[in-house]
Short mmCIF file of C-alpha atoms and ligand atoms in Angstrom, two decimals:
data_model
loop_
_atom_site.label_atom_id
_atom_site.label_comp_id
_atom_site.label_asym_id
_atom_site.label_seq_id
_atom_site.Cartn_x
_atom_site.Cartn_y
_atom_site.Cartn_z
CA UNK A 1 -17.10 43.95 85.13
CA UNK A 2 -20.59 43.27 86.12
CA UNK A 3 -21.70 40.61 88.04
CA UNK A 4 -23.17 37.56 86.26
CA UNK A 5 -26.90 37.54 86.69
CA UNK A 6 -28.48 34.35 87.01
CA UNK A 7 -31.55 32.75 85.84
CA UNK A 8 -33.94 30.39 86.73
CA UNK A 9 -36.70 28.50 83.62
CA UNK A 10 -39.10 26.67 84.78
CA UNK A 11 -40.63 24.22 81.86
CA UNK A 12 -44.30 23.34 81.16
CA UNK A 13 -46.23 21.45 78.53
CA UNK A 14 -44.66 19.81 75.49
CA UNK A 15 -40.98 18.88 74.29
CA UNK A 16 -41.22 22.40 71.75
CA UNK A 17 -41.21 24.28 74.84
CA UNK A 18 -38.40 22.43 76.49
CA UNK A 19 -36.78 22.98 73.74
CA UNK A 20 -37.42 26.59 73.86
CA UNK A 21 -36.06 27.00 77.18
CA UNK A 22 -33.16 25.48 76.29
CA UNK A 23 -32.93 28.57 73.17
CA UNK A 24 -33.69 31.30 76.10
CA UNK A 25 -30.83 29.63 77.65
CA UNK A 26 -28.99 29.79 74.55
CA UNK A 27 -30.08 33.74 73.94
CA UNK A 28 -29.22 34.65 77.74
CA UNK A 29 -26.16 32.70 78.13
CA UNK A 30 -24.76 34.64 75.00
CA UNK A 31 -25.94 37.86 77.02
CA UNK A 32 -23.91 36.82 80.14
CA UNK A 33 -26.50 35.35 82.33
CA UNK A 34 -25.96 32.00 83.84
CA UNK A 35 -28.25 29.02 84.29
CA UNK A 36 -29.19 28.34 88.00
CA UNK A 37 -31.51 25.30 88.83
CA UNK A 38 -33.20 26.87 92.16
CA UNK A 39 -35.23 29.97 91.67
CA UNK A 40 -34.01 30.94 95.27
CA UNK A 41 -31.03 32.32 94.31
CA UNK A 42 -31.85 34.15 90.40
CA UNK A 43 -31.79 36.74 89.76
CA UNK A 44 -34.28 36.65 86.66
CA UNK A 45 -37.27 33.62 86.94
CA UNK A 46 -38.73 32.74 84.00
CA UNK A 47 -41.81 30.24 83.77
CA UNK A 48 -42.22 29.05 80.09
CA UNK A 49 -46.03 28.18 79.58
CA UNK A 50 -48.44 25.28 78.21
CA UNK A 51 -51.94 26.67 77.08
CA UNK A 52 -53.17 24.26 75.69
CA UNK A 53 -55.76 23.04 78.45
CA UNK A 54 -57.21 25.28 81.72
CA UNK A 55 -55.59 22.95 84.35
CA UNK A 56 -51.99 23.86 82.36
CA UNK A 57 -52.76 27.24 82.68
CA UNK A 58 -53.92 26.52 86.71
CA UNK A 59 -50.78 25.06 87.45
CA UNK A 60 -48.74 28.26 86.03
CA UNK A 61 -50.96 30.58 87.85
CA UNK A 62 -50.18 28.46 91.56
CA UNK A 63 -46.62 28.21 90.56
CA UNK A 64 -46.46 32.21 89.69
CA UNK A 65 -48.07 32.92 92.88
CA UNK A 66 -45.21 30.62 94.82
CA UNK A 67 -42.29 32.09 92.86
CA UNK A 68 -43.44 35.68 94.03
CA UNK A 69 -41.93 34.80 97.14
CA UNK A 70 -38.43 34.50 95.71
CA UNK A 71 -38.38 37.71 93.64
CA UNK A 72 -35.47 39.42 95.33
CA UNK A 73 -34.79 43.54 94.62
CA UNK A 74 -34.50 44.24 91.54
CA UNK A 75 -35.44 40.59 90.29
CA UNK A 76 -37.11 40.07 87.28
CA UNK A 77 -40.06 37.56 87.51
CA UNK A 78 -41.29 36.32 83.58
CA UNK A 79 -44.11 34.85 81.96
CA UNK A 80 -43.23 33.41 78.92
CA UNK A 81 -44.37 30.77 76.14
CA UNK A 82 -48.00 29.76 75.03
CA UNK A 83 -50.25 31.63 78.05
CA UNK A 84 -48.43 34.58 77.85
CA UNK A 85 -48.92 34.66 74.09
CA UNK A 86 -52.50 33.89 74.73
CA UNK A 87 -52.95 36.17 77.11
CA UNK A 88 -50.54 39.00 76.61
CA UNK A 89 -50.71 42.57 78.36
CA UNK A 90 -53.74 41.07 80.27
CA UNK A 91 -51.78 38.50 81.95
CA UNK A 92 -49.86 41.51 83.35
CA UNK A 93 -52.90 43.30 84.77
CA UNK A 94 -54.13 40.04 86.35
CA UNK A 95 -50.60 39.43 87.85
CA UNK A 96 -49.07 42.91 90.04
CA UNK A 97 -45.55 40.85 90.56
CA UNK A 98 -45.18 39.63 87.18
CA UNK A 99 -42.72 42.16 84.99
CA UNK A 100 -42.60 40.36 81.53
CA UNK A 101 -44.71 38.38 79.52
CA UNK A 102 -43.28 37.19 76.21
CA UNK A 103 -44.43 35.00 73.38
CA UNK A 104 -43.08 32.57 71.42
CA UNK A 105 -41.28 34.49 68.67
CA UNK A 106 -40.20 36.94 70.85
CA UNK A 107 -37.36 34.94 72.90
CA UNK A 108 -34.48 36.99 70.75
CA UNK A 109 -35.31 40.49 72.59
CA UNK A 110 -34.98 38.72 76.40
CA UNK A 111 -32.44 40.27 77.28
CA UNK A 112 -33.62 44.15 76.00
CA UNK A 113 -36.78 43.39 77.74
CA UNK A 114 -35.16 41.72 81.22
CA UNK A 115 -32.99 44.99 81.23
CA UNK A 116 -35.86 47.46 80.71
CA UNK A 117 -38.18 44.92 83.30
CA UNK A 118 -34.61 46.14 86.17
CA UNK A 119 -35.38 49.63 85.48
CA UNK A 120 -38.74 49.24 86.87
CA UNK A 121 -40.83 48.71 83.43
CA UNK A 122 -43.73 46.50 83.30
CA UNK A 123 -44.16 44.90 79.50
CA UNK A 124 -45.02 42.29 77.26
CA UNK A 125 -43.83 41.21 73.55
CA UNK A 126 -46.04 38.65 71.95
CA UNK A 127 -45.57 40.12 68.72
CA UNK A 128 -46.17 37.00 65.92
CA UNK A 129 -42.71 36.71 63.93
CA UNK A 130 -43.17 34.55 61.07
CA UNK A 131 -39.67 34.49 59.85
CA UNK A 132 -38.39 33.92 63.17
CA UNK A 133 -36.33 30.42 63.75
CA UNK A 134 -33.75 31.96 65.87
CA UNK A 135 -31.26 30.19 63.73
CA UNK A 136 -28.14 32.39 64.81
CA UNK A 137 -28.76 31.51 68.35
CA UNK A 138 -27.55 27.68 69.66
CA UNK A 139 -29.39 26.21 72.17
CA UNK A 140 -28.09 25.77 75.35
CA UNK A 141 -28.66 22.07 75.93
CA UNK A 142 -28.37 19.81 79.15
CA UNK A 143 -25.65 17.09 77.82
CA UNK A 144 -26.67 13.75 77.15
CA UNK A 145 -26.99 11.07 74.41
CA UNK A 146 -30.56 12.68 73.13
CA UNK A 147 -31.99 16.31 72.24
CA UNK A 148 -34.73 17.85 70.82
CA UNK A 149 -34.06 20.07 67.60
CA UNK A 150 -37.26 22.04 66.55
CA UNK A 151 -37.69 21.75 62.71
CA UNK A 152 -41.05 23.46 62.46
CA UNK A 153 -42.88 26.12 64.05
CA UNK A 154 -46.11 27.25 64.43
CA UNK A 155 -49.35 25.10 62.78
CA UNK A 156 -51.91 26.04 59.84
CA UNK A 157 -54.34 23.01 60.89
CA UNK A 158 -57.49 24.75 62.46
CA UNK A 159 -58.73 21.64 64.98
CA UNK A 160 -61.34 23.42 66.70
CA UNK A 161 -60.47 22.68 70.15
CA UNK A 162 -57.10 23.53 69.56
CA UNK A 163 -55.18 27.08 70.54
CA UNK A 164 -52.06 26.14 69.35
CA UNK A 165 -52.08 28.03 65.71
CA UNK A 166 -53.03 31.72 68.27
CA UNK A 167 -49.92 31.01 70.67
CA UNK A 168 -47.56 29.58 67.90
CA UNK A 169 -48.41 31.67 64.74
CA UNK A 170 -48.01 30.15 60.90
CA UNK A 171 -46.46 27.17 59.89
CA UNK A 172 -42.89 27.59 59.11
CA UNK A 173 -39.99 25.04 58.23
CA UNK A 174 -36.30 25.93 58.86
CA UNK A 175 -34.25 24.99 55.95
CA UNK A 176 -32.93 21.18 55.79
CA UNK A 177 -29.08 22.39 55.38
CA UNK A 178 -29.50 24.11 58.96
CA UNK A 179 -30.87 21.22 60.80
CA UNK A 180 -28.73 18.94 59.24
CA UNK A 181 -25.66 21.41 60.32
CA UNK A 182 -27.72 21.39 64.25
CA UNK A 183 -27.64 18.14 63.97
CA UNK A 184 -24.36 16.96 63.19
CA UNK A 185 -22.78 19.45 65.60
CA UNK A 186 -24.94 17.40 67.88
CA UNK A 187 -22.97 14.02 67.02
CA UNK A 188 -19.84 15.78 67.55
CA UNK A 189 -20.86 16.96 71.02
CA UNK A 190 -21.81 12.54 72.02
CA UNK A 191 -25.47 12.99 70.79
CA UNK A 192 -26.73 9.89 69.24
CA UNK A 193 -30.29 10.52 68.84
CA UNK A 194 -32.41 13.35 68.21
CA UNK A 195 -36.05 14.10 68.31
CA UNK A 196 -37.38 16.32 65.36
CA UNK A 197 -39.94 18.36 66.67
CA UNK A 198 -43.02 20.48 64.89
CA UNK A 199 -46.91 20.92 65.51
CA UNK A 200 -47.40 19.17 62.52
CA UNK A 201 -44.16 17.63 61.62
CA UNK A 202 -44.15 15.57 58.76
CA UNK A 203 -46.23 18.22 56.87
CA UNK A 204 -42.21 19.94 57.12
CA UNK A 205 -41.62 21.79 53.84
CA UNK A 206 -38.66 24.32 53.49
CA UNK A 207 -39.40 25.52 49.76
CA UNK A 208 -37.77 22.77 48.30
CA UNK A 209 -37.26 19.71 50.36
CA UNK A 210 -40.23 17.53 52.32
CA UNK A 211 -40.32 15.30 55.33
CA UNK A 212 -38.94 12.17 53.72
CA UNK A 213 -35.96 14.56 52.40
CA UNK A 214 -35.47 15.71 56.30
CA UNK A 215 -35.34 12.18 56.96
CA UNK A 216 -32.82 11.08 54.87
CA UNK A 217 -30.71 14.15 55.34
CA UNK A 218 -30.80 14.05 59.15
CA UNK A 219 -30.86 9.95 59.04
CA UNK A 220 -27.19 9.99 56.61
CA UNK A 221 -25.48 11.97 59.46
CA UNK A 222 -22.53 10.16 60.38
CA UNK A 223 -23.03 8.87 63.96
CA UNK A 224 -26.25 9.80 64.47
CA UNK A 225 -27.85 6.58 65.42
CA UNK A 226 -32.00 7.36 66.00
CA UNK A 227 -34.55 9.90 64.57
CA UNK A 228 -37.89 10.42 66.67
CA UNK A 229 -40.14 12.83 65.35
CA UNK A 230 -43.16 14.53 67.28
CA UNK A 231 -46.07 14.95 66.27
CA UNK A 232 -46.56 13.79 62.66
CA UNK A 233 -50.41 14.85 61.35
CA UNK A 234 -52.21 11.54 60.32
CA UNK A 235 -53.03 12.44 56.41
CA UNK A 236 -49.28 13.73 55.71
CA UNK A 237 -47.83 10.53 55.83
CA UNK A 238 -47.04 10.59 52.07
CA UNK A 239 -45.78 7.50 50.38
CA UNK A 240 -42.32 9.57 50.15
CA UNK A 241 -42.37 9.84 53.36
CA UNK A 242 -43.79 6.23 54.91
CA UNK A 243 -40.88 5.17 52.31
CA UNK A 244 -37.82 7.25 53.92
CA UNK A 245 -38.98 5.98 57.25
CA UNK A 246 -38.55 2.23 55.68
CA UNK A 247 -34.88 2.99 54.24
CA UNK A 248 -33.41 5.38 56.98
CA UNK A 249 -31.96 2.78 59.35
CA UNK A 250 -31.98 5.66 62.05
CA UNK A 251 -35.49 6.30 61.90
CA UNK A 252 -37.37 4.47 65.07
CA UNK A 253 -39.68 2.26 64.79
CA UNK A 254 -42.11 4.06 66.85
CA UNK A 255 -45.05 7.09 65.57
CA UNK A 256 -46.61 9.67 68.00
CA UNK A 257 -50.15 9.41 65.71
CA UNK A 258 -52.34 11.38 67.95
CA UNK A 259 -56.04 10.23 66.64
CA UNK A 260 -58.72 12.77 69.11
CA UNK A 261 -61.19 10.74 69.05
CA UNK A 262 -63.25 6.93 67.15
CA UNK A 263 -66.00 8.81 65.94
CA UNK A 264 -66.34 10.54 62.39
CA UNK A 265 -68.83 13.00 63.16
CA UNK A 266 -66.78 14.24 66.39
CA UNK A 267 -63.47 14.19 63.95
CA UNK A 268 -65.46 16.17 61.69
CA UNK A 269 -66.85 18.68 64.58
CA UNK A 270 -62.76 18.78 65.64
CA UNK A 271 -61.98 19.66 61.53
CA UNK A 272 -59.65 16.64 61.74
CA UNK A 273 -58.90 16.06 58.05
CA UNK A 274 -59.22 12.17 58.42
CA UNK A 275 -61.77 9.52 58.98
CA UNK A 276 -60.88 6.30 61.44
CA UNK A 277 -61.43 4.13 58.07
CA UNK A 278 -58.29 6.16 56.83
CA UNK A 279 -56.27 6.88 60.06
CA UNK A 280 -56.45 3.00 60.68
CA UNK A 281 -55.16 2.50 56.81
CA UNK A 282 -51.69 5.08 57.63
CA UNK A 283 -51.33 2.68 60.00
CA UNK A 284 -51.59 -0.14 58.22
CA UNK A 285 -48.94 1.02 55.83
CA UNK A 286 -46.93 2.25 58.53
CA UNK A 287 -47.02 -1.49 60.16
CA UNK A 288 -46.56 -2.69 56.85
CA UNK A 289 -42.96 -0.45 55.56
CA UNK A 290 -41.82 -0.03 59.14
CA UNK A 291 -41.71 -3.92 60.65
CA UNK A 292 -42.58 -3.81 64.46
CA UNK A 293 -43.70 -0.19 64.85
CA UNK A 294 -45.64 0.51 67.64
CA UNK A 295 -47.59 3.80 68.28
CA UNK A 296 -48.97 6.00 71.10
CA UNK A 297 -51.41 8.63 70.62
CA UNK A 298 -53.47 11.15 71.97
CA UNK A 299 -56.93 11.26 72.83
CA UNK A 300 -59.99 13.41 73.61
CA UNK A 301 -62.97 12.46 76.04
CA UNK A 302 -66.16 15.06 76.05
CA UNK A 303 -65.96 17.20 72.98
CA UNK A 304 -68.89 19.19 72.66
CA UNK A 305 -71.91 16.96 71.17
CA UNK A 306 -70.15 14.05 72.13
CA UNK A 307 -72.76 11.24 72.69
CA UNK A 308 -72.21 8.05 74.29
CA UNK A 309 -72.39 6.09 71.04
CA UNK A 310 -69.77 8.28 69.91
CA UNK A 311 -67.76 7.83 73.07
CA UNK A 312 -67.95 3.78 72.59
CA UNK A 313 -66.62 4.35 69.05
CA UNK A 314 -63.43 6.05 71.01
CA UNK A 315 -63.29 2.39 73.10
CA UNK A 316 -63.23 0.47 70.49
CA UNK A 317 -61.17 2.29 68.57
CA UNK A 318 -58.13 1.84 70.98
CA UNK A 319 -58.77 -2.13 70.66
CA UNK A 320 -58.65 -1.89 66.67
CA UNK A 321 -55.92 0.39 66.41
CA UNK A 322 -54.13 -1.41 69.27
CA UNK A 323 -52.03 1.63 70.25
CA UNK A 324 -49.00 1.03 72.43
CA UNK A 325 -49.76 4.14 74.53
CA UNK A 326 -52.14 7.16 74.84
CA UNK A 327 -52.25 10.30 76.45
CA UNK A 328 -55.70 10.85 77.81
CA UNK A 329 -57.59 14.13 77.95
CA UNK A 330 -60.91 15.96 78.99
CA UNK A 331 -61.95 18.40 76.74
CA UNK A 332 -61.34 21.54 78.16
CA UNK A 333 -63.05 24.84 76.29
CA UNK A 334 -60.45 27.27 75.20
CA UNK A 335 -61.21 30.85 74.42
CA UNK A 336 -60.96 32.16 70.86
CA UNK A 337 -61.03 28.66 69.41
CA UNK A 338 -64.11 27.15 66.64
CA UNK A 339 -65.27 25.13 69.45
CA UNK A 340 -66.37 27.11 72.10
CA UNK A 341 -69.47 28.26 69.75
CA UNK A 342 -70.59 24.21 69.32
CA UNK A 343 -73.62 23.18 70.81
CA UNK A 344 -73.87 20.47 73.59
CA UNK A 345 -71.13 20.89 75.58
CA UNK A 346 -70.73 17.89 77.96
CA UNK A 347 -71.24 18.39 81.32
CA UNK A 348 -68.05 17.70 83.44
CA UNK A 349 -69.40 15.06 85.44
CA UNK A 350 -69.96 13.17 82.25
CA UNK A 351 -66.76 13.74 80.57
CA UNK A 352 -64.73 12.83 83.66
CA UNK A 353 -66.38 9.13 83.60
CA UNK A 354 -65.60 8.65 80.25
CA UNK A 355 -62.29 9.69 80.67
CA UNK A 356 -61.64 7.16 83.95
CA UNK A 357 -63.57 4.17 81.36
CA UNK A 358 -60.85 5.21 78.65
CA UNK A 359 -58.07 5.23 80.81
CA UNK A 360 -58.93 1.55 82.26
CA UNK A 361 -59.47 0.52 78.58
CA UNK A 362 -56.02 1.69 77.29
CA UNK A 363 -54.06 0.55 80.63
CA UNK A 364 -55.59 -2.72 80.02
CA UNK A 365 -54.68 -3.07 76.67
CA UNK A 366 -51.50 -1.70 76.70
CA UNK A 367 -50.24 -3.73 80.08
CA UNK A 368 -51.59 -7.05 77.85
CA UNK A 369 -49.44 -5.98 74.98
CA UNK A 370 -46.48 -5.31 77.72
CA UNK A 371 -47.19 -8.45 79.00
CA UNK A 372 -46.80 -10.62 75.98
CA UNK A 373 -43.70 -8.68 75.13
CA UNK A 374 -41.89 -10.14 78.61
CA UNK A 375 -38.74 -12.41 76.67
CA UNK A 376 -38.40 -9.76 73.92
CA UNK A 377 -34.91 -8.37 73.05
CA UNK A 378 -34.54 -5.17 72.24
CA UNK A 379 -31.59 -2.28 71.69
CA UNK A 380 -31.73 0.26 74.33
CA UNK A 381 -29.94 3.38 74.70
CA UNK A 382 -28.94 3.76 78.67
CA UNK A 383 -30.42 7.62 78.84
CA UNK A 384 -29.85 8.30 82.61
CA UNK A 385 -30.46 7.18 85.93
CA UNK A 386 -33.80 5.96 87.21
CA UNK A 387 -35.59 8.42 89.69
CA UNK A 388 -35.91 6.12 91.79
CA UNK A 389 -33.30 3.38 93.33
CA UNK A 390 -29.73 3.09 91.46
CA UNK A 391 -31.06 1.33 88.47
CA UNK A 392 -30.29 3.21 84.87
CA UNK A 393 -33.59 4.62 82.39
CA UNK A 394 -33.19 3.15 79.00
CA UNK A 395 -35.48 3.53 75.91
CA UNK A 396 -35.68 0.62 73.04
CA UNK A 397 -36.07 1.85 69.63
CA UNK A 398 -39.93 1.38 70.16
CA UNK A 399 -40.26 3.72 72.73
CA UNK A 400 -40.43 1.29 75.37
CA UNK A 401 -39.09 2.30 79.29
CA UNK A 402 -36.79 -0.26 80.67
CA UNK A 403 -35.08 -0.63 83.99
CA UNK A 404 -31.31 -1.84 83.32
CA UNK A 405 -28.61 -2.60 86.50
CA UNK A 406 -25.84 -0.47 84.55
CA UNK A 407 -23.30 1.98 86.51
CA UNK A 408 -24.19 5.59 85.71
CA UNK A 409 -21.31 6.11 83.64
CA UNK A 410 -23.46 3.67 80.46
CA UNK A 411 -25.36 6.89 79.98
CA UNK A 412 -25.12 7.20 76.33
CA UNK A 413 -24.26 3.17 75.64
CA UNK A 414 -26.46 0.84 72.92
CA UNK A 415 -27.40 -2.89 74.36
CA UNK A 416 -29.19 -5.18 73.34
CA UNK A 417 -31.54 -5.98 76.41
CA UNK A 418 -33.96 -8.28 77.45
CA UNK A 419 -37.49 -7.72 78.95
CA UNK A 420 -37.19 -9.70 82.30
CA UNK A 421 -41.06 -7.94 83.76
CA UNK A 422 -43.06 -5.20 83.37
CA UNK A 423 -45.13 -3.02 85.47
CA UNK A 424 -47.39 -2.58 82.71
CA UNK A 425 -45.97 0.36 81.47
CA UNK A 426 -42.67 0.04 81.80
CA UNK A 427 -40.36 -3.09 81.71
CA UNK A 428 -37.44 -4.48 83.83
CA UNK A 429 -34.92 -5.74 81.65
CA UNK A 430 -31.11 -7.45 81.88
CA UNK A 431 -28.07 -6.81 79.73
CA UNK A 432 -27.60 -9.47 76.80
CA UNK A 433 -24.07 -10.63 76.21
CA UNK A 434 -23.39 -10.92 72.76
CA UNK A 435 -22.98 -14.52 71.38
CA UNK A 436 -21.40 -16.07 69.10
CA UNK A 437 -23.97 -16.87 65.89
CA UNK A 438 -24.32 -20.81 65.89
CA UNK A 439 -24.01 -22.52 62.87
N1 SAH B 1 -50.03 19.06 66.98
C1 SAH B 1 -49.65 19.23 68.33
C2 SAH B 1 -50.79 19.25 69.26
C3 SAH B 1 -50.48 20.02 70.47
S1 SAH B 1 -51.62 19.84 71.70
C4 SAH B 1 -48.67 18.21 68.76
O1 SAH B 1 -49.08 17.07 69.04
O2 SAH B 1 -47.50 18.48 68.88
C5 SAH B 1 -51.30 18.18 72.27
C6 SAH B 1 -52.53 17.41 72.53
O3 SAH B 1 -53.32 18.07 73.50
C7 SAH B 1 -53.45 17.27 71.33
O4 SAH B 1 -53.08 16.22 70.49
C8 SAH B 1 -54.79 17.04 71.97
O5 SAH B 1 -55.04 15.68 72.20
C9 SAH B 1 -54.68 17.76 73.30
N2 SAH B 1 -55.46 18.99 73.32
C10 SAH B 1 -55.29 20.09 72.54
N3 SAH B 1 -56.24 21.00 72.80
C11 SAH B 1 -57.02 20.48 73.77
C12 SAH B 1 -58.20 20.94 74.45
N4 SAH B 1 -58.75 22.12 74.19
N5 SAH B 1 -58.73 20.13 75.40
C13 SAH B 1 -58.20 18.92 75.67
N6 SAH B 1 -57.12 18.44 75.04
C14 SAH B 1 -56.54 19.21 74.09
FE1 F3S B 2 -53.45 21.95 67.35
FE2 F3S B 2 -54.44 20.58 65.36
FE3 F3S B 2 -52.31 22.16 64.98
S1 F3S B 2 -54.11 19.83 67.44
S2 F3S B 2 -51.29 22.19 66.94
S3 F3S B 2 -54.38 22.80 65.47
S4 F3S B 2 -52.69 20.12 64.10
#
């Protein structure tokens, strides 16, 4: 018998692609290889890849450079996920060390290609697979009370700034009877929430059944106590689906609702099909089904032909929307997409101040809202321990952080907790002891 060969996957970017190392896992472990946490001692390194701004891509090319240094004989150093797909054969040319570079759909030939990569081959597979949902193969998944099942891959929304529908191909939907088998063998295994993952999730369609279906299939699974989805698209929150969200007592009462940007006429440079008149009315319904929601979102600073008008509308945006969280970015100009050919690109300088003033607005904001929240009780599920110190990470049903004295062995546990302090962002909080109701 051969020896077992080992290998190394680094993650990058968004929770698709950690979710996508945990399928290479899944195709390689089924191949023989085992997982190994320290690239030191692999025999086959794999970096999975974010493209979706230049200081992602950056990063990977540093980190490439550093895992060089490990590549033992006959080691097989990888490129995989949304640069390599980007990039393909070039990305070999560029990089003398690096053997493989493989896209998205490809994952299912790894270990063909790691073989041919030992025998001294240099190649890349970023061939677009539109079928492909690698349903045969189960993910090999760190265990713990929460994973990430991808429902949806690939987008057809053409934002101009985005990359995402040239690394990730078409839309596609797996069918509902497959995640809803995923998921239950999920339950069985001590998994008690999930997180439903697609570029464009709620716009889910498998022929016959939509996103409100998914949510009611997935939300009637014995055991299964939370849904999270990431990232819903603003205009396909139907009223099927704002309803299911009201009636599945799983679903969380927290939306990912990224927004881009305050300002029509840079939403309709971006091809965002909403205005802020409409995104603020989802989530007035969405406040108005789903009692205490609270939402995070993403935003863009210095899209081309941004102007500082425009910009302000972006400020005050995040006090009438009143988000509970956002994820900040510069624009950064991405080859092949709509946007590189707009006029008035912002110079950096610029772009980079109005990204510190929109951080400072949305930290202020959301440490008042965090603030006024101190007292609150909430259900948390004890995830795993802090980083720091010996204190335990749980999450409350609205995607809040909180800090919780608990042994290590409440991984996993529901209680209710209360907010004792925050740091702004994330809260302190002590275990409740149930009482008895008072009459
Ligand atoms: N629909 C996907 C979007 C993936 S990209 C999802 O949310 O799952 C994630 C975020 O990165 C986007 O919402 C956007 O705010 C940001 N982003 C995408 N392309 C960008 C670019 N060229 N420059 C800066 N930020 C970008
Ligand atoms: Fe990108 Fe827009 Fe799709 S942000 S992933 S093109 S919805």
């Amino acid at each position: 018998m051969t020896e077992l060969r080992r290998v190394y996957i680094e993650t990058y970017g968004c929770q698709m692609n950690v979710a996508d190392s945990e399928l290479m896992f899944g195709v390689l472990g089924r191949d023989g290889y085992v997982r190994t946490e320290t690239p030191e001692d692999a025999d086959v390194m794999l970096v999975n890849t974010c493209a979706v701004r230049d200081n992602a891509e950056q990063r990977v090319v540093g980190r490439v450079g550093e895992l060089q240094r490990h590549k033992r004989a006959g080691g097989v150093l990888g490129v995989v996920g949304c640069m390599a797909q980007r990039l393909g054969p070039a990305l070999l040319a560029g990089a003398p060390r690096v053997d493989l570079v493989v896209g998205p759909d490809a994952y299912r030939n790894l270990p063909e290609l790691i073989d041919l990569a030992c025998g001294g081959e240099r190649l890349s597979d970023t061939e677009f697979r539109s079928w492909e949902h690698y349903e045969d193969i189960p993910a090999l998944r760190q265990k713990g009370p929460t994973a990430f099942v991808t429902v949806q891959r690939g987008c057809d929304y053409r934002c101009t700034f985005c990359i995402v529908p040239q690394t990730r191909g078409p839309e596609r939907s797996r069918n509902l009877a497959d995640v809803e088998r995923e998921v239950a063998g999920l339950v069985l295994q001590g998994t008690s929430e999930v997180t439903l993952l697609g570029q464009t999730v709620n716009s889910y369609h498998d022929g016959q059944h939509d996103f409100a279906d998914l949510l009611r299939g997935v939300g009637g699974i014995d055991g299964l106590q939370r849904i999270r989805f990431t990232s819903p698209y603003p205009t396909d929150f139907t009223p099927r689906v704002i309803e299911a969200m009201a009636v599945t007592r799983a679903v969380c009462e927290h939306v990912h609702l990224p927004v881009q940007s305050g300002s029509d006429a840079v939403l309709r440079r971006m091809l965002r099909r909403y205005t802020i008149e409409r995104y603020l009315e989802v989530m007035t319904q969405l406040r108005r089904a789903v009692p205490g929601i609270t939402f995070s979102t993403d935003i863009i600073v210095g899209f081309p032909g941004e102007t500082e008008a425009q910009f302000d509308a972006t400020l005050s945006l995040v006090a009438a929307a009143d988000f509970d969280d956002a994820y900040t970015f510069k624009y950064s100009v991405r080859e092949g997409t709509p946007a590189v050919r707009l006029k008035d690109h912002v110079p950096d300088d610029v772009a980079s101040w109005r990204l510190g003033r929109l951080v400072e607005t949305v930290r202020a904001n959301v440490r008042r809202k965090n603030m006024a929240r101190i007292g609150e009780t909430h259900e948390a599920l004890v995830e795993r321990p802090a980083r720091r110190g010996t204190l335990m990470l749980g999450r409350t049903r609205g995607n809040h952080l909180v800090l919780l004295d608990l042994p290590p062995t409440a991984a996993g546990e529901y209680h209710t907790v209360r907010f004792t302090g925050t740091t702004g962002s994330t809260f302190t909080g002590s275990v409740v002891q149930p009482q008895m109701a008072v009459l």
